[in-house]
């Protein structure tokens, strides 16, 4: 099954339409390589990596995930934070350490993200406790 997926990805990356090639690259860098965890992760850097404009990157995320790029980064960072925060392995770590490994450059950035996305944060927490 993995071989078939890799073959399909190879065909898309070589012969597929530009939109599919860019989406494949986006998925590889953003999800497989967890780009959203890098402290320097932003629209300009990823657009440069993918060789597309900032506008094209926003269009790609809006079309495929129904949210803008910045919101997508925040969502995945928070989900990763919650997974690490609730992992018993990290029980002895200070919360600042967990915030840092999740791509937030400071506690203030984390607090701003939480206060600016209260409803989305509640939905993630509800899913975790259901």
Short mmCIF file of N, CA, C and O in Angstrom, two decimals:
data_model
loop_
_atom_site.label_atom_id
_atom_site.label_comp_id
_atom_site.label_asym_id
_atom_site.label_seq_id
_atom_site.Cartn_x
_atom_site.Cartn_y
_atom_site.Cartn_z
N UNK A 1 0.83 -1.20 0.00
CA UNK A 1 0.00 0.00 0.00
C UNK A 1 0.87 1.26 0.00
O UNK A 1 0.57 2.20 -0.72
N UNK A 2 1.93 1.27 0.82
CA UNK A 2 2.83 2.41 0.85
C UNK A 2 3.49 2.64 -0.51
O UNK A 2 3.67 3.77 -0.93
N UNK A 3 3.86 1.54 -1.15
CA UNK A 3 4.49 1.64 -2.46
C UNK A 3 3.56 2.30 -3.47
O UNK A 3 3.98 3.16 -4.26
N UNK A 4 2.29 1.94 -3.43
CA UNK A 4 1.31 2.53 -4.35
C UNK A 4 1.15 4.03 -4.08
O UNK A 4 1.06 4.82 -5.02
N UNK A 5 1.13 4.40 -2.81
CA UNK A 5 0.99 5.81 -2.46
C UNK A 5 2.21 6.60 -2.94
O UNK A 5 2.08 7.68 -3.50
N UNK A 6 3.40 6.03 -2.73
CA UNK A 6 4.62 6.71 -3.18
C UNK A 6 4.66 6.83 -4.70
O UNK A 6 5.08 7.85 -5.23
N UNK A 7 4.21 5.81 -5.39
CA UNK A 7 4.16 5.85 -6.84
C UNK A 7 3.17 6.92 -7.33
O UNK A 7 3.47 7.70 -8.23
N UNK A 8 2.01 6.97 -6.68
CA UNK A 8 1.02 7.99 -7.04
C UNK A 8 1.58 9.39 -6.79
O UNK A 8 1.41 10.30 -7.62
N UNK A 9 2.25 9.58 -5.65
CA UNK A 9 2.85 10.88 -5.34
C UNK A 9 3.93 11.25 -6.36
O UNK A 9 4.04 12.41 -6.76
N UNK A 10 4.71 10.27 -6.77
CA UNK A 10 5.74 10.52 -7.76
C UNK A 10 5.12 10.97 -9.08
O UNK A 10 5.58 11.93 -9.71
N UNK A 11 4.06 10.30 -9.50
CA UNK A 11 3.39 10.67 -10.75
C UNK A 11 2.80 12.07 -10.68
O UNK A 11 2.93 12.85 -11.62
N UNK A 12 2.18 12.38 -9.55
CA UNK A 12 1.60 13.72 -9.38
C UNK A 12 2.71 14.77 -9.38
O UNK A 12 2.59 15.81 -10.03
N UNK A 13 3.80 14.49 -8.66
CA UNK A 13 4.88 15.48 -8.56
C UNK A 13 5.57 15.74 -9.90
O UNK A 13 6.11 16.81 -10.13
N UNK A 14 5.55 14.75 -10.79
CA UNK A 14 6.21 14.92 -12.09
C UNK A 14 5.27 15.37 -13.20
O UNK A 14 5.63 16.17 -14.04
N UNK A 15 4.06 14.82 -13.19
CA UNK A 15 3.16 15.03 -14.33
C UNK A 15 1.82 15.66 -13.99
O UNK A 15 1.05 15.98 -14.88
N UNK A 16 1.51 15.81 -12.71
CA UNK A 16 0.21 16.34 -12.32
C UNK A 16 0.10 17.83 -12.58
O UNK A 16 1.10 18.52 -12.80
N UNK A 17 -1.13 18.33 -12.53
CA UNK A 17 -1.33 19.78 -12.68
C UNK A 17 -0.63 20.53 -11.55
O UNK A 17 -0.40 19.99 -10.47
N UNK A 18 -0.27 21.77 -11.78
CA UNK A 18 0.48 22.57 -10.80
C UNK A 18 -0.22 22.58 -9.45
O UNK A 18 0.43 22.46 -8.41
N UNK A 19 -1.53 22.73 -9.45
CA UNK A 19 -2.28 22.80 -8.20
C UNK A 19 -2.07 21.54 -7.35
O UNK A 19 -1.86 21.62 -6.14
N UNK A 20 -2.11 20.37 -7.99
CA UNK A 20 -1.89 19.11 -7.27
C UNK A 20 -0.45 18.99 -6.80
O UNK A 20 -0.19 18.48 -5.71
N UNK A 21 0.49 19.43 -7.61
CA UNK A 21 1.90 19.37 -7.22
C UNK A 21 2.16 20.24 -6.00
O UNK A 21 2.85 19.84 -5.07
N UNK A 22 1.60 21.44 -6.00
CA UNK A 22 1.80 22.36 -4.89
C UNK A 22 1.14 21.80 -3.63
O UNK A 22 1.72 21.85 -2.54
N UNK A 23 -0.05 21.23 -3.77
CA UNK A 23 -0.74 20.63 -2.61
C UNK A 23 0.07 19.48 -2.04
O UNK A 23 0.21 19.33 -0.82
N UNK A 24 0.66 18.65 -2.90
CA UNK A 24 1.50 17.54 -2.46
C UNK A 24 2.72 18.06 -1.70
O UNK A 24 3.06 17.55 -0.62
N UNK A 25 3.35 19.09 -2.23
CA UNK A 25 4.49 19.71 -1.54
C UNK A 25 4.08 20.32 -0.21
O UNK A 25 4.78 20.20 0.80
N UNK A 26 2.94 21.01 -0.22
CA UNK A 26 2.44 21.61 1.00
C UNK A 26 2.23 20.55 2.07
O UNK A 26 2.67 20.70 3.21
N UNK A 27 1.54 19.47 1.72
CA UNK A 27 1.27 18.39 2.68
C UNK A 27 2.57 17.81 3.23
O UNK A 27 2.68 17.54 4.43
N UNK A 28 3.54 17.64 2.35
CA UNK A 28 4.82 17.07 2.78
C UNK A 28 5.50 17.98 3.80
O UNK A 28 5.91 17.53 4.87
N UNK A 29 5.62 19.25 3.48
CA UNK A 29 6.34 20.16 4.38
C UNK A 29 5.52 20.52 5.61
O UNK A 29 6.06 20.50 6.72
N UNK A 30 4.25 20.83 5.43
CA UNK A 30 3.45 21.29 6.57
C UNK A 30 3.11 20.16 7.53
O UNK A 30 3.27 20.31 8.73
N UNK A 31 2.67 19.01 7.00
CA UNK A 31 2.22 17.92 7.86
C UNK A 31 3.32 16.90 8.15
O UNK A 31 3.61 16.61 9.31
N UNK A 32 3.96 16.36 7.12
CA UNK A 32 4.98 15.33 7.35
C UNK A 32 6.19 15.88 8.11
O UNK A 32 6.69 15.24 9.03
N UNK A 33 6.65 17.05 7.70
CA UNK A 33 7.81 17.66 8.36
C UNK A 33 7.42 18.57 9.53
O UNK A 33 8.30 19.18 10.14
N UNK A 34 6.14 18.67 9.80
CA UNK A 34 5.61 19.50 10.90
C UNK A 34 6.17 20.92 10.87
O UNK A 34 6.66 21.45 11.86
N UNK A 35 6.02 21.54 9.70
CA UNK A 35 6.49 22.92 9.53
C UNK A 35 5.90 23.85 10.58
O UNK A 35 6.58 24.77 11.05
N UNK A 36 4.67 23.62 10.98
CA UNK A 36 3.98 24.49 11.92
C UNK A 36 4.66 24.55 13.29
O UNK A 36 4.40 25.45 14.07
N UNK A 37 5.56 23.62 13.60
CA UNK A 37 6.24 23.63 14.89
C UNK A 37 7.50 24.50 14.90
O UNK A 37 8.06 24.77 15.96
N UNK A 38 7.93 24.96 13.73
CA UNK A 38 9.10 25.82 13.67
C UNK A 38 8.74 27.21 14.19
O UNK A 38 7.70 27.75 13.82
N UNK A 39 9.59 27.76 15.02
CA UNK A 39 9.33 29.11 15.53
C UNK A 39 9.30 30.14 14.41
O UNK A 39 8.62 31.15 14.50
N UNK A 40 10.02 29.89 13.33
CA UNK A 40 10.07 30.83 12.21
C UNK A 40 8.99 30.55 11.17
O UNK A 40 9.00 31.17 10.10
N UNK A 41 8.08 29.63 11.46
CA UNK A 41 7.04 29.28 10.48
C UNK A 41 6.14 30.49 10.23
O UNK A 41 5.57 31.06 11.15
N UNK A 42 6.07 30.86 8.96
CA UNK A 42 5.15 31.92 8.56
C UNK A 42 4.85 31.77 7.08
O UNK A 42 5.46 30.97 6.38
N UNK A 43 3.90 32.54 6.64
CA UNK A 43 3.42 32.46 5.26
C UNK A 43 4.53 32.74 4.25
O UNK A 43 4.67 32.03 3.25
N UNK A 44 5.33 33.74 4.52
CA UNK A 44 6.37 34.13 3.57
C UNK A 44 7.40 33.02 3.39
O UNK A 44 7.80 32.71 2.27
N UNK A 45 7.84 32.42 4.49
CA UNK A 45 8.85 31.35 4.41
C UNK A 45 8.32 30.13 3.67
O UNK A 45 9.02 29.57 2.82
N UNK A 46 7.11 29.68 4.00
CA UNK A 46 6.59 28.49 3.33
C UNK A 46 6.29 28.77 1.86
O UNK A 46 6.53 27.92 1.01
N UNK A 47 5.79 29.96 1.55
CA UNK A 47 5.54 30.32 0.15
C UNK A 47 6.85 30.26 -0.64
O UNK A 47 6.89 29.76 -1.76
N UNK A 48 7.92 30.73 -0.02
CA UNK A 48 9.24 30.68 -0.67
C UNK A 48 9.67 29.23 -0.88
O UNK A 48 10.17 28.86 -1.94
N UNK A 49 9.48 28.37 0.12
CA UNK A 49 9.83 26.95 0.01
C UNK A 49 9.05 26.29 -1.12
O UNK A 49 9.60 25.50 -1.89
N UNK A 50 7.76 26.61 -1.22
CA UNK A 50 6.90 26.00 -2.23
C UNK A 50 7.01 26.67 -3.60
O UNK A 50 6.41 26.21 -4.57
N UNK A 51 7.72 27.79 -3.65
CA UNK A 51 7.89 28.55 -4.88
C UNK A 51 6.56 29.08 -5.42
O UNK A 51 6.26 28.98 -6.61
N UNK A 52 5.75 29.61 -4.50
CA UNK A 52 4.48 30.23 -4.86
C UNK A 52 4.37 31.56 -4.11
O UNK A 52 5.17 31.85 -3.23
N UNK A 53 3.37 32.35 -4.45
CA UNK A 53 3.17 33.63 -3.77
C UNK A 53 2.40 33.42 -2.46
O UNK A 53 1.77 32.38 -2.25
N UNK A 54 2.45 34.43 -1.61
CA UNK A 54 1.69 34.40 -0.35
C UNK A 54 0.19 34.25 -0.63
O UNK A 54 -0.52 33.54 0.09
N UNK A 55 -0.27 34.90 -1.67
CA UNK A 55 -1.70 34.84 -2.04
C UNK A 55 -2.07 33.42 -2.45
O UNK A 55 -3.10 32.89 -2.03
N UNK A 56 -1.21 32.79 -3.26
CA UNK A 56 -1.47 31.40 -3.68
C UNK A 56 -1.50 30.45 -2.48
O UNK A 56 -2.31 29.53 -2.42
N UNK A 57 -0.62 30.70 -1.51
CA UNK A 57 -0.59 29.86 -0.31
C UNK A 57 -1.88 30.02 0.49
O UNK A 57 -2.47 29.03 0.93
N UNK A 58 -2.34 31.25 0.65
CA UNK A 58 -3.61 31.47 1.35
C UNK A 58 -4.77 30.83 0.59
O UNK A 58 -5.68 30.25 1.20
N UNK A 59 -4.77 30.94 -0.73
CA UNK A 59 -5.82 30.32 -1.54
C UNK A 59 -5.81 28.80 -1.37
O UNK A 59 -6.86 28.17 -1.26
N UNK A 60 -4.61 28.21 -1.34
CA UNK A 60 -4.49 26.76 -1.18
C UNK A 60 -5.08 26.31 0.16
O UNK A 60 -5.85 25.36 0.21
N UNK A 61 -4.73 27.01 1.24
CA UNK A 61 -5.24 26.59 2.55
C UNK A 61 -6.74 26.86 2.68
O UNK A 61 -7.46 26.05 3.25
N UNK A 62 -7.19 27.96 2.12
CA UNK A 62 -8.62 28.26 2.18
C UNK A 62 -9.42 27.23 1.39
O UNK A 62 -10.45 26.74 1.87
N UNK A 63 -8.94 26.86 0.23
CA UNK A 63 -9.64 25.89 -0.61
C UNK A 63 -9.65 24.50 0.03
O UNK A 63 -10.67 23.82 0.04
N UNK A 64 -8.52 24.07 0.58
CA UNK A 64 -8.40 22.70 1.08
C UNK A 64 -8.76 22.52 2.55
O UNK A 64 -9.11 21.42 2.96
N UNK A 65 -8.65 23.59 3.35
CA UNK A 65 -8.89 23.45 4.78
C UNK A 65 -9.93 24.44 5.31
O UNK A 65 -10.23 24.45 6.50
N UNK A 66 -10.42 25.30 4.44
CA UNK A 66 -11.46 26.28 4.75
C UNK A 66 -11.05 27.31 5.79
O UNK A 66 -11.90 27.91 6.45
N UNK A 67 -9.73 27.50 5.97
CA UNK A 67 -9.21 28.55 6.84
C UNK A 67 -7.93 29.08 6.22
O UNK A 67 -7.30 28.42 5.40
N UNK A 68 -7.54 30.28 6.62
CA UNK A 68 -6.30 30.87 6.11
C UNK A 68 -5.07 30.18 6.68
O UNK A 68 -5.14 29.42 7.65
N UNK A 69 -3.93 30.48 6.10
CA UNK A 69 -2.69 29.84 6.49
C UNK A 69 -2.34 30.10 7.96
O UNK A 69 -1.98 29.18 8.69
N UNK A 70 -2.43 31.35 8.39
CA UNK A 70 -2.07 31.68 9.77
C UNK A 70 -2.96 30.95 10.78
O UNK A 70 -2.47 30.46 11.80
N UNK A 71 -4.24 30.85 10.48
CA UNK A 71 -5.15 30.12 11.36
C UNK A 71 -4.83 28.63 11.38
O UNK A 71 -4.94 27.96 12.41
N UNK A 72 -4.41 28.09 10.24
CA UNK A 72 -4.04 26.67 10.15
C UNK A 72 -2.82 26.38 11.03
O UNK A 72 -2.79 25.39 11.76
N UNK A 73 -1.82 27.27 10.98
CA UNK A 73 -0.64 27.10 11.84
C UNK A 73 -1.06 27.13 13.31
O UNK A 73 -0.65 26.28 14.10
N UNK A 74 -1.87 28.11 13.68
CA UNK A 74 -2.29 28.21 15.08
C UNK A 74 -3.06 26.98 15.52
O UNK A 74 -2.86 26.47 16.63
N UNK A 75 -3.93 26.47 14.67
CA UNK A 75 -4.72 25.30 15.02
C UNK A 75 -3.82 24.08 15.27
O UNK A 75 -3.97 23.39 16.27
N UNK A 76 -2.88 23.84 14.36
CA UNK A 76 -2.01 22.68 14.52
C UNK A 76 -1.03 22.84 15.67
O UNK A 76 -0.70 21.88 16.36
N UNK A 77 -0.57 24.07 15.91
CA UNK A 77 0.28 24.30 17.08
C UNK A 77 -0.48 24.02 18.37
O UNK A 77 0.04 23.39 19.29
N UNK A 78 -1.71 24.50 18.44
CA UNK A 78 -2.49 24.27 19.66
C UNK A 78 -2.80 22.78 19.84
O UNK A 78 -2.71 22.26 20.94
N UNK A 79 -3.16 22.09 18.77
CA UNK A 79 -3.42 20.66 18.88
C UNK A 79 -2.17 19.93 19.36
O UNK A 79 -2.26 19.03 20.21
N UNK A 80 -1.02 20.31 18.82
CA UNK A 80 0.23 19.68 19.25
C UNK A 80 0.51 20.02 20.71
O UNK A 80 0.92 19.14 21.48
N UNK A 81 0.27 21.27 21.11
CA UNK A 81 0.43 21.66 22.51
C UNK A 81 -0.43 20.78 23.41
O UNK A 81 0.03 20.25 24.41
N UNK A 82 -1.69 20.61 23.03
CA UNK A 82 -2.60 19.85 23.88
C UNK A 82 -2.16 18.38 23.97
O UNK A 82 -2.19 17.79 25.05
N UNK A 83 -1.71 17.81 22.86
CA UNK A 83 -1.22 16.43 22.87
C UNK A 83 -0.01 16.30 23.80
O UNK A 83 0.09 15.34 24.57
N UNK A 84 0.91 17.25 23.73
CA UNK A 84 2.11 17.20 24.57
C UNK A 84 1.78 17.51 26.04
O UNK A 84 2.32 16.89 26.95
N UNK A 85 0.87 18.45 26.26
CA UNK A 85 0.49 18.84 27.61
C UNK A 85 -0.19 17.68 28.35
O UNK A 85 0.01 17.49 29.54
N UNK A 86 -0.98 16.90 27.64
CA UNK A 86 -1.70 15.79 28.26
C UNK A 86 -0.92 14.47 28.22
O UNK A 86 -1.42 13.46 28.73
N UNK A 87 0.25 14.47 27.64
CA UNK A 87 1.08 13.27 27.58
C UNK A 87 1.78 13.08 28.92
O UNK A 87 2.53 13.95 29.36
N UNK A 88 1.57 11.94 29.58
CA UNK A 88 2.18 11.71 30.90
C UNK A 88 3.71 11.79 30.89
O UNK A 88 4.31 12.11 31.91
N UNK A 89 4.33 11.54 29.77
CA UNK A 89 5.79 11.64 29.67
C UNK A 89 6.27 13.05 30.02
O UNK A 89 7.35 13.23 30.59
N UNK A 90 5.44 14.03 29.71
CA UNK A 90 5.82 15.43 29.94
C UNK A 90 5.35 15.98 31.28
O UNK A 90 5.41 17.19 31.50
N UNK A 91 4.90 15.13 32.17
CA UNK A 91 4.32 15.58 33.44
C UNK A 91 5.27 16.44 34.27
O UNK A 91 4.82 17.34 34.98
N UNK A 92 6.56 16.20 34.17
CA UNK A 92 7.52 16.95 34.98
C UNK A 92 8.04 18.22 34.30
O UNK A 92 8.78 18.99 34.90
N UNK A 93 7.65 18.43 33.05
CA UNK A 93 8.12 19.62 32.33
C UNK A 93 7.32 20.85 32.73
O UNK A 93 6.10 20.78 32.90
N UNK A 94 7.98 22.00 32.83
CA UNK A 94 7.22 23.24 33.04
C UNK A 94 6.44 23.57 31.77
O UNK A 94 6.85 23.22 30.66
N UNK A 95 5.33 24.23 31.94
CA UNK A 95 4.47 24.54 30.81
C UNK A 95 5.20 25.40 29.78
O UNK A 95 4.96 25.28 28.58
N UNK A 96 6.15 26.24 30.21
CA UNK A 96 6.91 27.06 29.27
C UNK A 96 7.69 26.18 28.29
O UNK A 96 7.83 26.52 27.12
N UNK A 97 8.19 25.04 28.76
CA UNK A 97 8.92 24.12 27.88
C UNK A 97 7.99 23.55 26.81
O UNK A 97 8.37 23.44 25.65
N UNK A 98 6.80 23.18 27.23
CA UNK A 98 5.84 22.60 26.28
C UNK A 98 5.41 23.65 25.27
O UNK A 98 5.33 23.38 24.07
N UNK A 99 5.17 24.86 25.74
CA UNK A 99 4.81 25.95 24.83
C UNK A 99 5.92 26.16 23.80
O UNK A 99 5.66 26.30 22.60
N UNK A 100 7.15 26.12 24.25
CA UNK A 100 8.29 26.35 23.35
C UNK A 100 8.44 25.25 22.30
O UNK A 100 8.68 25.55 21.12
N UNK A 101 8.26 23.99 22.67
CA UNK A 101 8.43 22.91 21.70
C UNK A 101 7.29 22.85 20.70
O UNK A 101 7.38 22.14 19.70
N UNK A 102 6.25 23.61 20.94
CA UNK A 102 5.09 23.61 20.03
C UNK A 102 5.15 24.76 19.02
O UNK A 102 4.16 25.02 18.33
N UNK A 103 6.28 25.44 18.94
CA UNK A 103 6.47 26.45 17.91
C UNK A 103 6.16 27.87 18.33
O UNK A 103 6.35 28.79 17.54
N UNK A 104 5.69 28.06 19.53
CA UNK A 104 5.40 29.42 19.99
C UNK A 104 6.71 30.07 20.43
O UNK A 104 7.50 29.47 21.16
N UNK A 105 6.94 31.30 20.02
CA UNK A 105 8.20 31.96 20.34
C UNK A 105 8.21 32.52 21.76
O UNK A 105 9.28 32.82 22.29
N UNK A 106 7.03 32.66 22.37
CA UNK A 106 6.97 33.18 23.74
C UNK A 106 5.64 32.80 24.38
O UNK A 106 4.69 32.39 23.70
N UNK A 107 5.58 32.95 25.69
CA UNK A 107 4.32 32.72 26.40
C UNK A 107 3.27 33.72 25.95
O UNK A 107 2.08 33.39 25.85
N UNK A 108 3.70 34.94 25.65
CA UNK A 108 2.78 35.98 25.19
C UNK A 108 2.14 35.58 23.86
O UNK A 108 0.93 35.76 23.68
N UNK A 109 2.94 35.04 22.94
CA UNK A 109 2.39 34.59 21.66
C UNK A 109 1.35 33.49 21.89
O UNK A 109 0.29 33.48 21.27
N UNK A 110 1.65 32.56 22.79
CA UNK A 110 0.72 31.48 23.12
C UNK A 110 -0.57 32.07 23.71
O UNK A 110 -1.67 31.71 23.30
N UNK A 111 -0.43 32.99 24.66
CA UNK A 111 -1.61 33.62 25.29
C UNK A 111 -2.45 34.38 24.27
O UNK A 111 -3.69 34.32 24.31
N UNK A 112 -1.80 35.09 23.36
CA UNK A 112 -2.53 35.82 22.32
C UNK A 112 -3.30 34.87 21.42
O UNK A 112 -4.43 35.15 21.02
N UNK A 113 -2.67 33.75 21.08
CA UNK A 113 -3.34 32.76 20.24
C UNK A 113 -4.58 32.20 20.96
O UNK A 113 -5.65 32.10 20.38
N UNK A 114 -4.43 31.86 22.23
CA UNK A 114 -5.56 31.31 23.00
C UNK A 114 -6.67 32.35 23.11
O UNK A 114 -7.84 32.04 22.86
N UNK A 115 -6.33 33.57 23.48
CA UNK A 115 -7.38 34.58 23.67
C UNK A 115 -8.04 34.97 22.35
O UNK A 115 -9.21 35.35 22.33
N UNK A 116 -7.33 34.86 21.25
CA UNK A 116 -7.90 35.19 19.95
C UNK A 116 -8.70 34.07 19.32
O UNK A 116 -9.38 34.27 18.31
N UNK A 117 -8.62 32.86 19.88
CA UNK A 117 -9.29 31.70 19.29
C UNK A 117 -10.00 30.88 20.36
O UNK A 117 -9.87 29.65 20.42
N UNK A 118 -10.77 31.54 21.19
CA UNK A 118 -11.41 30.85 22.30
C UNK A 118 -12.37 29.75 21.85
O UNK A 118 -12.37 28.66 22.40
N UNK A 119 -13.15 30.01 20.83
CA UNK A 119 -14.12 29.01 20.38
C UNK A 119 -13.43 27.79 19.78
O UNK A 119 -13.81 26.66 20.07
N UNK A 120 -12.41 28.01 18.95
CA UNK A 120 -11.68 26.89 18.36
C UNK A 120 -10.98 26.08 19.45
O UNK A 120 -10.95 24.86 19.39
N UNK A 121 -10.42 26.76 20.45
CA UNK A 121 -9.74 26.07 21.54
C UNK A 121 -10.73 25.21 22.32
O UNK A 121 -10.42 24.07 22.68
N UNK A 122 -11.92 25.73 22.55
CA UNK A 122 -12.95 24.95 23.25
C UNK A 122 -13.31 23.69 22.47
O UNK A 122 -13.49 22.63 23.05
N UNK A 123 -13.40 23.81 21.13
CA UNK A 123 -13.75 22.65 20.32
C UNK A 123 -12.66 21.58 20.41
O UNK A 123 -12.97 20.40 20.51
N UNK A 124 -11.40 21.97 20.39
CA UNK A 124 -10.30 21.01 20.50
C UNK A 124 -10.34 20.33 21.86
O UNK A 124 -10.18 19.12 21.97
N UNK A 125 -10.59 21.10 22.90
CA UNK A 125 -10.65 20.53 24.24
C UNK A 125 -11.85 19.59 24.40
O UNK A 125 -11.73 18.54 25.02
N UNK A 126 -12.98 19.96 23.81
CA UNK A 126 -14.16 19.07 23.87
C UNK A 126 -13.87 17.74 23.22
O UNK A 126 -14.23 16.70 23.74
N UNK A 127 -13.22 17.77 22.02
CA UNK A 127 -12.88 16.53 21.33
C UNK A 127 -11.97 15.66 22.19
O UNK A 127 -12.06 14.45 22.17
N UNK A 128 -11.08 16.27 22.95
CA UNK A 128 -10.13 15.52 23.76
C UNK A 128 -10.82 14.83 24.93
O UNK A 128 -10.35 13.79 25.40
N UNK A 129 -11.92 15.39 25.41
CA UNK A 129 -12.59 14.82 26.58
C UNK A 129 -13.84 14.03 26.25
O UNK A 129 -14.52 13.56 27.13
N UNK A 130 -14.15 13.87 24.98
CA UNK A 130 -15.35 13.12 24.61
C UNK A 130 -15.03 11.65 24.52
O UNK A 130 -14.02 11.15 24.31
#
